Amino acid sequence: MSNGFMGNPVVRWIEYRLPIFSFIDHSVGSQYPTPRNLSYWWNFGSLAGIALVIMIVTGIMLAMQYTPHVDHAFDSVERIMRDVNDGWLLRYLHANGASFFFIVVYIHIFRGLYYGSYKAPRELLWMLGVVILLLMMATAFMGYVLPWGQMSFWAATVITNLFSAIPLIGEGIVTWLWGGFSVDNPTLNRFYALHYLLPFVIFGVVVVHIWALHVHGSNNPLGIDAKGPQDKIPFHPYYTVKDLFGLGVFLIFYAAFVFYAPNYMGHPDNYIPANPLNTPPHIVPEWYFLPYYAILRAIDFDFLWIVPAKLGGVILMFGSILVLFVLPWLDRSPVRSARFRPLYKQFFWVFAAVCVLLGIMGAKTADGHTFGIANVVISQIATFYYFAHFLIIIPLLGIFERPKPLPTSIGEPVLKGGGMPAGATAKPMEKA
Amino acid sequence: MNKLIACAGALLVGLASFGAAAPVRAAEAVAIPSQSWSFDGIFGTFDRAALQRGLQVYNEACSACHGLGYVAFRNLGRDDAHGGLGYSEDEVKAIAALYSVVDGPDDDGEMFEREAIPSDRFPQPFPNDKAAAAANGGAVPPDLSLMAKARAGGPDYIYALMTGYEDPPADFEMTEGLNYNRYFAGHQIAMAQPLFDDAVEFADGTPATVDQMARDVSHFLMWAAEPTLETRKQTGLKVLLFLIVFTGLLYAVKRKVWADLH
């Protein structure tokens, strides 16, 4: 902070009683050193935080007009769309915001997978992130139920029924979750309460996630630690302005969907009021749940004779996220970034393609065929590969892969051989 | 940079596949021919003449069985927040007066019927679903307020359905009481063909062919499902133009700030 700002008597008065300005400066300002070589893949964390704020603000404004009762929920959403001033905008911002929140978070996660951001000393940071993902999924699931359309109701029925797969206590748990003997008003009401609550829990976990990040700072595309201050630059103004630009790009895509394709990522059936007596021909979750839905439906056989297919599907579906928790211990390679791991890099892209394939299969009918092969078989192969990637390939790569030689420092590729006079580079932690 | 393009490409392919794989009735979906509408695209607007003809088709051919319960008569007026169908206040009152709604209780505790006024919504033709089914061979005619958003293909689907009534192919086994329609999933729909040539006499003199009526009622139902469409697209244009310029400026600022490092 320049002397001009901190010299201001009002600022000094506040700072003496609550050092918020220096706190901000040390968190995201000129006193927070960041690797100088972060690429645009590092923008997605801040985008995720902004998406969360957008969801909370639009959500609270919607909550002022929404009625969480089975006889009024659908009508209240239509009232928001038609009669509430700019209600249509709030609703489309919130619905598309959820999709964009997941787009941004999935890219953020894949960045972490590629560059080894989950490795020491960032294991806890990574695990907090997985917790955030789980909370997001719970929040999104409950939020989708609230408009009480056909998909809302039937998705709630399908997913809550899964818990009956738990041996002995399953049926009891489902009745307890429902608040009755089927998805009905008590279910809707409690989903509303929890949907309002969880985003603030997410916010808390995000604070801890950022706190954990700031202990050791960001990873970087080379995956090597900073050797000294010459490898770092102050977060402000370099990354504040880069994040702002990234936000602008994000908002352009977001606005394109909100204003010109607001229902593209949704399902037409959710514009039909929920009817417990009429099952839609094809129940599908929102796109960001499709890969897990594919894994769930892939297990159509009893496991090892004692695990029923339904329970097997549920275990693998949750397992596909839980396996992320132990990734830092599955991957023993001392090299972080895929840039210097030629084998891991290829397996990464295959894994990404398999995830996309699982998403495509999640939207298809369970009993159909694609290019002559049964959909279930394709899903089974893709599910097997998904787990093989984490449980077989990654541990083996840790043992057998020969990585490329690492550069000596972060600054080296930039400072050496660039033909720039030495004095032209900014001094570390100072804006030239 | 190449990798960024590759990733974007993969993402788009993925999205396209999701879109292609998510029709409502996947197993029996019939390809709906796409139509072009005045409300398509970035600059789309409703054709108010078409909307008014479409309302007339709804009034005369559809309202006996299908409700339009989320639309209020006041939404039809040009003073409505989003422009409505362009009717004056008197015209709106006259249209409302064509319908009667149940009101009450009066001072004797009785419910009574009265003519609708602009603040009322379109009344339901049947008091409940069972009455609706009883009068329609067991099938409940759905409310049409959101039909243009509740079916894959939207207004294209409604147009196809209205014009899709034809004789079943020779080898097709029809169930008693149902009607063959080319575009309805499963091809057998409970609703008999609702539109016939000259069923309606348009005030502006447009010939009322089945094609014309189908097109106009689909147009009207798109409005009914999303009366804020024009506001949405106009606002979107301003927002996107602003964002593109502002993001361009932010890029320039970013390059300037980073200049001493590159």
PDB file of N, CA and C in Angstrom, chain B residues 6 9 14 22 32 47 57 59 64 82 87 89 103 126 132 134 142-143 145 147 174 184 201 207 213 227 252 260:
ATOM      1  N   ALA B   6      -7.800 -26.973 -28.040  1.00  0.00           N
ATOM      2  CA  ALA B   6      -8.197 -28.384 -27.997  1.00  0.00           C
ATOM      3  C   ALA B   6      -9.205 -28.613 -26.887  1.00  0.00           C
ATOM      4  N   GLY B   9     -12.496 -27.179 -27.822  1.00  0.00           N
ATOM      5  CA  GLY B   9     -13.129 -28.058 -28.795  1.00  0.00           C
ATOM      6  C   GLY B   9     -13.766 -29.260 -28.134  1.00  0.00           C
ATOM      7  N   GLY B  14     -18.443 -32.126 -26.288  1.00  0.00           N
ATOM      8  CA  GLY B  14     -19.164 -32.701 -25.165  1.00  0.00           C
ATOM      9  C   GLY B  14     -20.538 -32.083 -24.998  1.00  0.00           C
ATOM     10  N   ALA B  22     -30.289 -35.402 -25.328  1.00  0.00           N
ATOM     11  CA  ALA B  22     -31.276 -35.142 -24.275  1.00  0.00           C
ATOM     12  C   ALA B  22     -32.672 -34.777 -24.774  1.00  0.00           C
ATOM     13  N   ILE B  32     -38.284 -33.279 -35.373  1.00  0.00           N
ATOM     14  CA  ILE B  32     -39.218 -32.180 -35.597  1.00  0.00           C
ATOM     15  C   ILE B  32     -38.589 -31.220 -36.595  1.00  0.00           C
ATOM     16  N   ASP B  47     -44.083 -10.983 -33.545  1.00  0.00           N
ATOM     17  CA  ASP B  47     -44.894 -10.350 -34.590  1.00  0.00           C
ATOM     18  C   ASP B  47     -46.274 -10.160 -33.977  1.00  0.00           C
ATOM     19  N   VAL B  57     -57.075 -17.817 -32.388  1.00  0.00           N
ATOM     20  CA  VAL B  57     -57.124 -19.275 -32.567  1.00  0.00           C
ATOM     21  C   VAL B  57     -57.311 -19.951 -31.212  1.00  0.00           C
ATOM     22  N   ASN B  59     -58.621 -18.674 -28.446  1.00  0.00           N
ATOM     23  CA  ASN B  59     -59.964 -18.388 -27.947  1.00  0.00           C
ATOM     24  C   ASN B  59     -61.001 -19.306 -28.562  1.00  0.00           C
ATOM     25  N   ALA B  64     -61.773 -24.217 -25.159  1.00  0.00           N
ATOM     26  CA  ALA B  64     -62.848 -25.069 -24.630  1.00  0.00           C
ATOM     27  C   ALA B  64     -62.278 -26.194 -23.781  1.00  0.00           C
ATOM     28  N   HIS B  82     -44.105  -5.771 -20.615  1.00  0.00           N
ATOM     29  CA  HIS B  82     -43.298  -6.276 -21.712  1.00  0.00           C
ATOM     30  C   HIS B  82     -43.996  -6.149 -23.056  1.00  0.00           C
ATOM     31  N   TYR B  87     -52.657  -4.678 -27.481  1.00  0.00           N
ATOM     32  CA  TYR B  87     -54.045  -4.221 -27.385  1.00  0.00           C
ATOM     33  C   TYR B  87     -54.165  -3.000 -26.493  1.00  0.00           C
ATOM     34  N   GLU B  89     -56.366  -0.671 -23.699  1.00  0.00           N
ATOM     35  CA  GLU B  89     -57.019  -1.074 -22.452  1.00  0.00           C
ATOM     36  C   GLU B  89     -58.447  -1.547 -22.713  1.00  0.00           C
ATOM     37  N   ASP B 103     -66.200 -16.283  -8.864  1.00  0.00           N
ATOM     38  CA  ASP B 103     -65.744 -15.352  -7.832  1.00  0.00           C
ATOM     39  C   ASP B 103     -66.578 -15.574  -6.576  1.00  0.00           C
ATOM     40  N   PHE B 126     -62.168 -26.623 -17.088  1.00  0.00           N
ATOM     41  CA  PHE B 126     -62.803 -27.653 -16.269  1.00  0.00           C
ATOM     42  C   PHE B 126     -62.493 -27.385 -14.800  1.00  0.00           C
ATOM     43  N   ALA B 132     -62.011 -32.878 -16.428  1.00  0.00           N
ATOM     44  CA  ALA B 132     -61.332 -32.710 -17.717  1.00  0.00           C
ATOM     45  C   ALA B 132     -61.169 -34.049 -18.416  1.00  0.00           C
ATOM     46  N   ALA B 134     -62.902 -36.822 -17.889  1.00  0.00           N
ATOM     47  CA  ALA B 134     -64.199 -37.401 -18.230  1.00  0.00           C
ATOM     48  C   ALA B 134     -64.716 -36.843 -19.543  1.00  0.00           C
ATOM     49  N   PRO B 142     -53.679 -30.715 -21.337  1.00  0.00           N
ATOM     50  CA  PRO B 142     -52.774 -29.926 -20.488  1.00  0.00           C
ATOM     51  C   PRO B 142     -52.979 -28.436 -20.655  1.00  0.00           C
ATOM     52  N   ASP B 143     -52.663 -27.688 -19.592  1.00  0.00           N
ATOM     53  CA  ASP B 143     -52.637 -26.236 -19.661  1.00  0.00           C
ATOM     54  C   ASP B 143     -51.564 -25.823 -20.676  1.00  0.00           C
ATOM     55  N   SER B 145     -50.079 -22.722 -20.965  1.00  0.00           N
ATOM     56  CA  SER B 145     -49.261 -21.542 -20.655  1.00  0.00           C
ATOM     57  C   SER B 145     -47.796 -21.758 -20.946  1.00  0.00           C
ATOM     58  N   MET B 147     -46.498 -24.570 -22.624  1.00  0.00           N
ATOM     59  CA  MET B 147     -46.295 -25.661 -23.571  1.00  0.00           C
ATOM     60  C   MET B 147     -45.096 -25.415 -24.480  1.00  0.00           C
ATOM     61  N   MET B 174     -53.893 -48.908 -34.919  1.00  0.00           N
ATOM     62  CA  MET B 174     -54.398 -47.800 -34.121  1.00  0.00           C
ATOM     63  C   MET B 174     -55.247 -48.321 -32.963  1.00  0.00           C
ATOM     64  N   PHE B 184     -46.280 -36.859 -32.803  1.00  0.00           N
ATOM     65  CA  PHE B 184     -46.499 -37.175 -31.399  1.00  0.00           C
ATOM     66  C   PHE B 184     -45.739 -38.446 -31.071  1.00  0.00           C
ATOM     67  N   GLU B 201     -62.228 -16.889 -38.446  1.00  0.00           N
ATOM     68  CA  GLU B 201     -62.168 -15.787 -39.415  1.00  0.00           C
ATOM     69  C   GLU B 201     -61.311 -14.683 -38.833  1.00  0.00           C
ATOM     70  N   PRO B 207     -55.976 -15.321 -44.684  1.00  0.00           N
ATOM     71  CA  PRO B 207     -56.678 -16.601 -44.889  1.00  0.00           C
ATOM     72  C   PRO B 207     -56.327 -17.580 -43.769  1.00  0.00           C
ATOM     73  N   MET B 213     -52.993 -20.999 -39.149  1.00  0.00           N
ATOM     74  CA  MET B 213     -53.469 -21.039 -37.765  1.00  0.00           C
ATOM     75  C   MET B 213     -52.459 -21.729 -36.851  1.00  0.00           C
ATOM     76  N   PRO B 227     -43.430 -14.261 -21.933  1.00  0.00           N
ATOM     77  CA  PRO B 227     -43.779 -12.907 -22.356  1.00  0.00           C
ATOM     78  C   PRO B 227     -42.617 -11.925 -22.266  1.00  0.00           C
ATOM     79  N   ALA B 252      -6.532  -4.876 -22.247  1.00  0.00           N
ATOM     80  CA  ALA B 252      -5.500  -3.861 -22.480  1.00  0.00           C
ATOM     81  C   ALA B 252      -4.825  -3.468 -21.164  1.00  0.00           C
ATOM     82  N   ASP B 260       5.987  -4.826 -17.855  1.00  0.00           N
ATOM     83  CA  ASP B 260       7.354  -4.794 -17.362  1.00  0.00           C
ATOM     84  C   ASP B 260       7.885  -6.168 -16.974  1.00  0.00           C
TER      85      ASP B 260
END
